[in-house]
Amino acid sequence: MTTLVFGHKSPDTDSTGSPIIWAWYLSEVLGTPAKPVLLGEPNTEAAFVLKHWDLAKPEIIADVTADDKVVIVDTNNPAELPPSINEAKIQGIIDHHMLVGGLKTKNPIDITIRPLACTATIMHDLIGDKLSAAPRGIKGAMLSCILSDTLEFRSPTTTPHDRAVAEKLAADLGVTIGDLATAMFEAKSDVSAFSDAELLRMDSKEYNVAGKELRVSVLETTAPKIVLDRKDSLMASMVDVAKEDGADQVLLFVVDILREEATLLVPNDLVKQLAEASFGCTVAGDTVVLPGIMSRKKQIIPALKL
């Protein structure tokens, strides 16, 4: 039986590339038939990475069955996984996020969760010397995942090990890190084809803060003005997105990769109260700039309070 390898429902570069990397390792090194799949359309940066490294876009699936063997990567949160995930035969989890809980397995499994910036960095270590046999596209996907998750080492989640692995991969591939990262971020910043609702869900995670169900969305870009010029329609769309997704509020942080700051849209008093309580800022309008805020995992989620 073929093992399905997948990440979360909003496939960014790490949740698109890491399933491809691990499925290659399972199939070609360990001899365990595996294939990568996605739980949604990859974002524009991930789509660029697939094309750049000549990798096929994995099949998109909506759910799993009790007969499916699966490996979960880049998340351990049931809310970000298929509805029937606890019915499937979970074989392993590889992740770099906080442990959420709620997953149920039928047997003991391999779990690797490490405090690194990227799932692909963990996979680099797990694969070890066998990575030398990997095709160029696998190594390129690994490098791209690390550059994406670390924002080319700007994110506070970046560890010296993430950087060392990326630099080693770049040297092996003959790639200039700055050039690749710039091309990736330009692709990520091109959001013109997406509706407001799609932007609000594109890179989002669900969290409960003081009894409020929040969809916390982050848009990382080198061209924040393109997004912020749409702030009125984005804030209007938050009402419907929250209702459809069973949330009390959508939060949208527009992260300026180059200026290393985030702009939070403030559509109402709830978000104003949350912003001021969480980040010690004073909100005077419908946006607030948060200097130095780059990471949802390390800086935004841990700070949220009402």
Tab-separated table of C-alpha atoms in Angstrom:
chain	number	residue	atom	x	y	z
A	1	MET	CA	0.000	0.000	0.000
A	2	THR	CA	1.269	3.456	-0.916
A	3	THR	CA	1.822	5.831	1.996
A	4	LEU	CA	0.415	9.332	1.544
A	5	VAL	CA	2.629	12.172	2.745
A	6	PHE	CA	1.050	15.581	3.290
A	7	GLY	CA	1.196	18.824	5.219
A	8	HIS	CA	-1.514	21.295	6.237
A	9	LYS	CA	-4.564	22.610	4.402
A	10	SER	CA	-2.957	25.874	3.247
A	11	PRO	CA	0.097	24.569	1.393
A	12	ASP	CA	2.970	27.027	1.558
A	13	THR	CA	6.438	26.101	0.308
A	14	ASP	CA	7.310	23.904	3.303
A	15	SER	CA	3.977	22.056	3.224
A	16	THR	CA	4.381	21.532	-0.528
A	17	GLY	CA	8.071	20.692	-0.692
A	18	SER	CA	8.455	18.588	2.440
A	19	PRO	CA	5.900	15.942	1.357
A	20	ILE	CA	7.810	15.616	-1.926
A	21	ILE	CA	11.125	15.245	-0.092
A	22	TRP	CA	9.861	12.668	2.394
A	23	ALA	CA	7.949	10.642	-0.202
A	24	TRP	CA	11.189	10.417	-2.211
A	25	TYR	CA	13.075	9.230	0.867
A	26	LEU	CA	10.469	6.624	1.800
A	27	SER	CA	10.187	5.287	-1.728
A	28	GLU	CA	13.719	5.515	-3.078
A	29	VAL	CA	15.817	5.006	0.049
A	30	LEU	CA	13.711	2.959	2.450
A	31	GLY	CA	11.794	1.044	-0.217
A	32	THR	CA	8.397	2.005	1.209
A	33	PRO	CA	6.061	3.062	-1.615
A	34	ALA	CA	4.937	6.617	-0.931
A	35	LYS	CA	3.569	9.620	-2.766
A	36	PRO	CA	3.207	13.281	-1.836
A	37	VAL	CA	-0.248	14.834	-1.838
A	38	LEU	CA	-1.614	18.277	-0.987
A	39	LEU	CA	-4.681	19.368	0.953
A	40	GLY	CA	-5.218	22.474	-1.178
A	41	GLU	CA	-3.741	24.588	-3.943
A	42	PRO	CA	-0.128	25.612	-3.289
A	43	ASN	CA	0.434	29.327	-2.824
A	44	THR	CA	2.208	31.362	-5.497
A	45	GLU	CA	5.644	30.908	-3.976
A	46	ALA	CA	5.188	27.142	-3.681
A	47	ALA	CA	3.943	26.995	-7.283
A	48	PHE	CA	7.073	28.892	-8.365
A	49	VAL	CA	9.291	26.450	-6.475
A	50	LEU	CA	7.655	23.450	-8.171
A	51	LYS	CA	8.224	24.981	-11.591
A	52	HIS	CA	11.733	26.219	-10.803
A	53	TRP	CA	12.947	22.780	-9.743
A	54	ASP	CA	10.891	20.915	-12.359
A	55	LEU	CA	8.803	19.077	-9.773
A	56	ALA	CA	5.316	17.770	-10.532
A	57	LYS	CA	2.511	19.298	-8.504
A	58	PRO	CA	1.210	16.607	-6.159
A	59	GLU	CA	-2.395	15.476	-6.361
A	60	ILE	CA	-4.820	17.411	-4.182
A	61	ILE	CA	-6.995	15.315	-1.877
A	62	ALA	CA	-9.965	16.273	0.267
A	63	ASP	CA	-9.905	13.474	2.845
A	64	VAL	CA	-8.388	10.153	3.839
A	65	THR	CA	-9.915	6.787	4.608
A	66	ALA	CA	-9.424	4.157	7.278
A	67	ASP	CA	-7.366	2.151	4.769
A	68	ASP	CA	-4.863	4.942	4.062
A	69	LYS	CA	-1.368	4.911	5.517
A	70	VAL	CA	-0.227	8.502	6.045
A	71	VAL	CA	2.741	10.534	7.224
A	72	ILE	CA	1.959	14.056	8.445
A	73	VAL	CA	4.539	16.809	7.951
A	74	ASP	CA	4.744	20.502	8.895
A	75	THR	CA	1.806	20.301	11.312
A	76	ASN	CA	0.370	18.183	14.099
A	77	ASN	CA	-2.868	20.137	14.404
A	78	PRO	CA	-6.041	18.150	13.553
A	79	ALA	CA	-7.792	21.401	12.508
A	80	GLU	CA	-5.283	21.715	9.653
A	81	LEU	CA	-5.674	18.129	8.472
A	82	PRO	CA	-8.300	16.040	6.627
A	83	PRO	CA	-11.612	15.526	8.453
A	84	SER	CA	-11.037	11.778	8.815
A	85	ILE	CA	-7.381	11.951	9.859
A	86	ASN	CA	-7.976	10.006	13.074
A	87	GLU	CA	-9.479	7.143	11.063
A	88	ALA	CA	-6.355	6.774	8.918
A	89	LYS	CA	-3.297	4.671	9.698
A	90	ILE	CA	-0.906	7.406	10.792
A	91	GLN	CA	2.665	6.191	10.396
A	92	GLY	CA	4.616	9.243	11.499
A	93	ILE	CA	4.744	12.984	12.145
A	94	ILE	CA	7.606	15.347	11.273
A	95	ASP	CA	7.053	18.901	12.428
A	96	HIS	CA	8.556	22.081	13.865
A	97	HIS	CA	5.463	23.603	15.496
A	98	MET	CA	4.194	23.424	19.054
A	99	LEU	CA	2.453	20.190	20.035
A	100	VAL	CA	-1.296	20.763	19.762
A	101	GLY	CA	-2.791	17.381	20.622
A	102	GLY	CA	-5.934	15.700	19.360
A	103	LEU	CA	-4.452	13.215	16.908
A	104	LYS	CA	-5.194	9.551	17.537
A	105	THR	CA	-3.116	6.693	16.164
A	106	LYS	CA	-3.865	3.002	15.856
A	107	ASN	CA	-0.322	1.962	16.786
A	108	PRO	CA	2.845	3.536	18.195
A	109	ILE	CA	4.420	5.801	15.582
A	110	ASP	CA	7.597	7.745	14.862
A	111	ILE	CA	7.259	11.401	15.877
A	112	THR	CA	9.950	14.008	15.310
A	113	ILE	CA	9.237	17.566	16.446
A	114	ARG	CA	12.255	19.840	16.715
A	115	PRO	CA	12.653	23.565	17.465
A	116	LEU	CA	13.955	24.466	14.028
A	117	ALA	CA	12.592	26.978	11.518
A	118	CYS	CA	11.624	24.479	8.861
A	119	THR	CA	10.398	20.907	8.457
A	120	ALA	CA	12.833	20.417	5.578
A	121	THR	CA	15.760	21.117	7.928
A	122	ILE	CA	14.588	18.269	10.144
A	123	MET	CA	14.285	16.029	7.091
A	124	HIS	CA	17.832	16.921	6.058
A	125	ASP	CA	19.035	15.590	9.399
A	126	LEU	CA	16.845	12.489	9.334
A	127	ILE	CA	17.895	11.550	5.805
A	128	GLY	CA	21.576	12.075	6.580
A	129	ASP	CA	24.189	10.822	4.128
A	130	LYS	CA	21.505	9.294	1.903
A	131	LEU	CA	20.694	12.826	0.720
A	132	SER	CA	23.775	12.680	-1.521
A	133	ALA	CA	21.796	10.365	-3.829
A	134	ALA	CA	18.831	12.733	-4.061
A	135	PRO	CA	17.923	14.312	-7.397
A	136	ARG	CA	18.614	18.002	-7.863
A	137	GLY	CA	14.916	18.803	-7.493
A	138	ILE	CA	14.728	17.215	-4.038
A	139	LYS	CA	17.716	19.185	-2.787
A	140	GLY	CA	16.319	22.323	-4.423
A	141	ALA	CA	12.963	21.839	-2.736
A	142	MET	CA	14.727	21.431	0.603
A	143	LEU	CA	16.697	24.657	0.126
A	144	SER	CA	13.587	26.531	-1.003
A	145	CYS	CA	11.592	25.367	2.019
A	146	ILE	CA	14.267	26.658	4.384
A	147	LEU	CA	14.573	30.024	2.616
A	148	SER	CA	10.790	30.394	2.679
A	149	ASP	CA	10.267	29.516	6.333
A	150	THR	CA	13.214	31.634	7.501
A	151	LEU	CA	12.410	34.538	5.132
A	152	GLU	CA	16.019	34.240	3.941
A	153	PHE	CA	17.228	34.079	7.562
A	154	ARG	CA	15.311	37.241	8.612
A	155	SER	CA	12.723	35.404	10.695
A	156	PRO	CA	13.423	35.102	14.437
A	157	THR	CA	12.634	31.393	14.105
A	158	THR	CA	15.883	30.930	12.160
A	159	THR	CA	18.506	28.851	13.941
A	160	PRO	CA	22.199	28.616	13.062
A	161	HIS	CA	21.517	25.058	11.945
A	162	ASP	CA	18.796	26.121	9.478
A	163	ARG	CA	21.227	28.593	7.967
A	164	ALA	CA	24.100	26.116	7.834
A	165	VAL	CA	21.945	23.507	6.084
A	166	ALA	CA	20.705	26.068	3.556
A	167	GLU	CA	24.209	27.281	2.790
A	168	LYS	CA	25.433	23.699	2.388
A	169	LEU	CA	22.588	22.894	-0.012
A	170	ALA	CA	23.135	26.093	-2.004
A	171	ALA	CA	26.828	25.314	-2.419
A	172	ASP	CA	26.022	21.761	-3.526
A	173	LEU	CA	23.493	23.043	-6.062
A	174	GLY	CA	25.606	25.968	-7.265
A	175	VAL	CA	22.808	28.364	-6.319
A	176	THR	CA	23.095	31.930	-5.029
A	177	ILE	CA	20.826	32.161	-2.000
A	178	GLY	CA	19.955	35.826	-2.521
A	179	ASP	CA	18.901	35.312	-6.127
A	180	LEU	CA	16.705	32.310	-5.354
A	181	ALA	CA	15.110	33.976	-2.329
A	182	THR	CA	14.380	37.156	-4.292
A	183	ALA	CA	12.648	35.182	-7.046
A	184	MET	CA	10.642	33.224	-4.481
A	185	PHE	CA	9.535	36.338	-2.593
A	186	GLU	CA	8.552	38.078	-5.836
A	187	ALA	CA	6.348	35.085	-6.668
A	188	LYS	CA	4.868	35.125	-3.159
A	189	SER	CA	4.106	38.841	-3.490
A	190	ASP	CA	2.071	38.410	-6.686
A	191	VAL	CA	-1.415	38.061	-5.206
A	192	SER	CA	-3.328	39.888	-7.934
A	193	ALA	CA	-5.159	36.763	-9.080
A	194	PHE	CA	-6.599	35.954	-5.649
A	195	SER	CA	-9.911	37.054	-4.190
A	196	ASP	CA	-10.061	38.670	-0.761
A	197	ALA	CA	-11.378	35.456	0.768
A	198	GLU	CA	-8.565	33.451	-0.809
A	199	LEU	CA	-5.979	35.886	0.566
A	200	LEU	CA	-7.459	35.658	4.046
A	201	ARG	CA	-7.227	31.857	3.978
A	202	MET	CA	-4.001	31.505	1.990
A	203	ASP	CA	-1.608	31.249	4.926
A	204	SER	CA	-3.809	30.966	7.976
A	205	LYS	CA	-4.138	28.923	11.116
A	206	GLU	CA	-6.953	28.513	13.623
A	207	TYR	CA	-6.410	29.423	17.274
A	208	ASN	CA	-8.556	30.020	20.330
A	209	VAL	CA	-7.670	33.042	22.436
A	210	ALA	CA	-9.670	33.806	25.592
A	211	GLY	CA	-12.629	31.871	24.230
A	212	LYS	CA	-12.532	33.571	20.831
A	213	GLU	CA	-12.026	31.423	17.751
A	214	LEU	CA	-9.525	33.233	15.552
A	215	ARG	CA	-8.283	32.623	12.020
A	216	VAL	CA	-4.799	34.119	12.139
A	217	SER	CA	-3.681	34.963	8.602
A	218	VAL	CA	-0.218	36.087	7.527
A	219	LEU	CA	0.770	37.438	4.122
A	220	GLU	CA	4.527	37.689	3.677
A	221	THR	CA	5.484	40.054	0.871
A	222	THR	CA	8.131	42.373	-0.515
A	223	ALA	CA	5.344	44.606	-1.846
A	224	PRO	CA	2.971	45.253	1.090
A	225	LYS	CA	1.321	48.220	-0.636
A	226	ILE	CA	-0.337	45.847	-3.111
A	227	VAL	CA	-2.127	44.119	-0.229
A	228	LEU	CA	-2.745	47.204	1.900
A	229	ASP	CA	-4.358	49.001	-1.041
A	230	ARG	CA	-7.076	46.347	-0.708
A	231	LYS	CA	-7.538	46.757	3.039
A	232	ASP	CA	-11.117	48.058	2.882
A	233	SER	CA	-12.352	45.097	0.835
A	234	LEU	CA	-10.240	42.655	2.847
A	235	MET	CA	-11.755	43.888	6.106
A	236	ALA	CA	-15.237	43.672	4.642
A	237	SER	CA	-14.555	40.086	3.532
A	238	MET	CA	-13.422	39.092	7.024
A	239	VAL	CA	-17.054	38.984	8.161
A	240	ASP	CA	-18.084	36.328	5.640
A	241	VAL	CA	-14.860	34.323	5.958
A	242	ALA	CA	-15.207	34.197	9.738
A	243	LYS	CA	-18.855	33.132	9.470
A	244	GLU	CA	-18.130	30.432	6.872
A	245	ASP	CA	-15.170	29.082	8.848
A	246	GLY	CA	-16.866	29.128	12.252
A	247	ALA	CA	-14.546	31.807	13.622
A	248	ASP	CA	-15.260	34.889	15.683
A	249	GLN	CA	-12.665	36.989	13.868
A	250	VAL	CA	-10.061	36.901	11.115
A	251	LEU	CA	-6.756	38.590	11.892
A	252	LEU	CA	-4.583	39.620	8.951
A	253	PHE	CA	-0.913	40.453	9.461
A	254	VAL	CA	0.823	41.776	6.341
A	255	VAL	CA	4.520	41.029	6.866
A	256	ASP	CA	6.960	43.303	5.032
A	257	ILE	CA	9.917	40.980	4.451
A	258	LEU	CA	12.375	43.751	3.584
A	259	ARG	CA	11.409	46.253	6.322
A	260	GLU	CA	11.017	43.428	8.860
A	261	GLU	CA	7.688	44.579	10.259
A	262	ALA	CA	4.028	43.600	10.150
A	263	THR	CA	0.924	45.672	9.557
A	264	LEU	CA	-2.204	44.396	11.288
A	265	LEU	CA	-5.578	45.332	9.814
A	266	VAL	CA	-7.912	46.636	12.520
A	267	PRO	CA	-11.546	46.384	11.358
A	268	ASN	CA	-13.276	46.664	14.750
A	269	ASP	CA	-12.959	47.174	18.490
A	270	LEU	CA	-12.261	43.480	19.148
A	271	VAL	CA	-9.114	43.555	17.004
A	272	LYS	CA	-8.117	46.937	18.447
A	273	GLN	CA	-8.405	45.554	21.969
A	274	LEU	CA	-6.493	42.429	21.008
A	275	ALA	CA	-3.710	44.396	19.274
A	276	GLU	CA	-3.185	46.745	22.190
A	277	ALA	CA	-3.258	43.969	24.774
A	278	SER	CA	-0.998	41.667	22.787
A	279	PHE	CA	1.621	43.987	21.347
A	280	GLY	CA	1.606	46.987	23.686
A	281	CYS	CA	0.757	49.319	20.816
A	282	THR	CA	-1.712	52.178	20.481
A	283	VAL	CA	-4.204	51.792	17.633
A	284	ALA	CA	-5.375	55.074	16.133
A	285	GLY	CA	-6.886	53.906	12.833
A	286	ASP	CA	-7.729	50.800	10.852
A	287	THR	CA	-4.131	49.573	10.684
A	288	VAL	CA	-1.228	49.388	13.097
A	289	VAL	CA	2.431	48.784	12.267
A	290	LEU	CA	4.268	46.295	14.493
A	291	PRO	CA	8.051	46.753	14.091
A	292	GLY	CA	10.112	43.583	14.166
A	293	ILE	CA	7.113	41.249	13.983
A	294	MET	CA	7.888	38.576	11.369
A	295	SER	CA	6.836	35.187	12.734
A	296	ARG	CA	3.340	33.938	13.520
A	297	LYS	CA	4.771	30.910	15.323
A	298	LYS	CA	7.276	32.709	17.529
A	299	GLN	CA	6.015	36.305	17.841
A	300	ILE	CA	2.313	36.520	17.021
A	301	ILE	CA	0.591	33.448	18.433
A	302	PRO	CA	2.449	33.428	21.786
A	303	ALA	CA	1.613	37.133	22.268
A	304	LEU	CA	-2.126	37.019	21.513
A	305	LYS	CA	-4.342	37.862	24.472
A	306	LEU	CA	-7.477	39.792	25.340
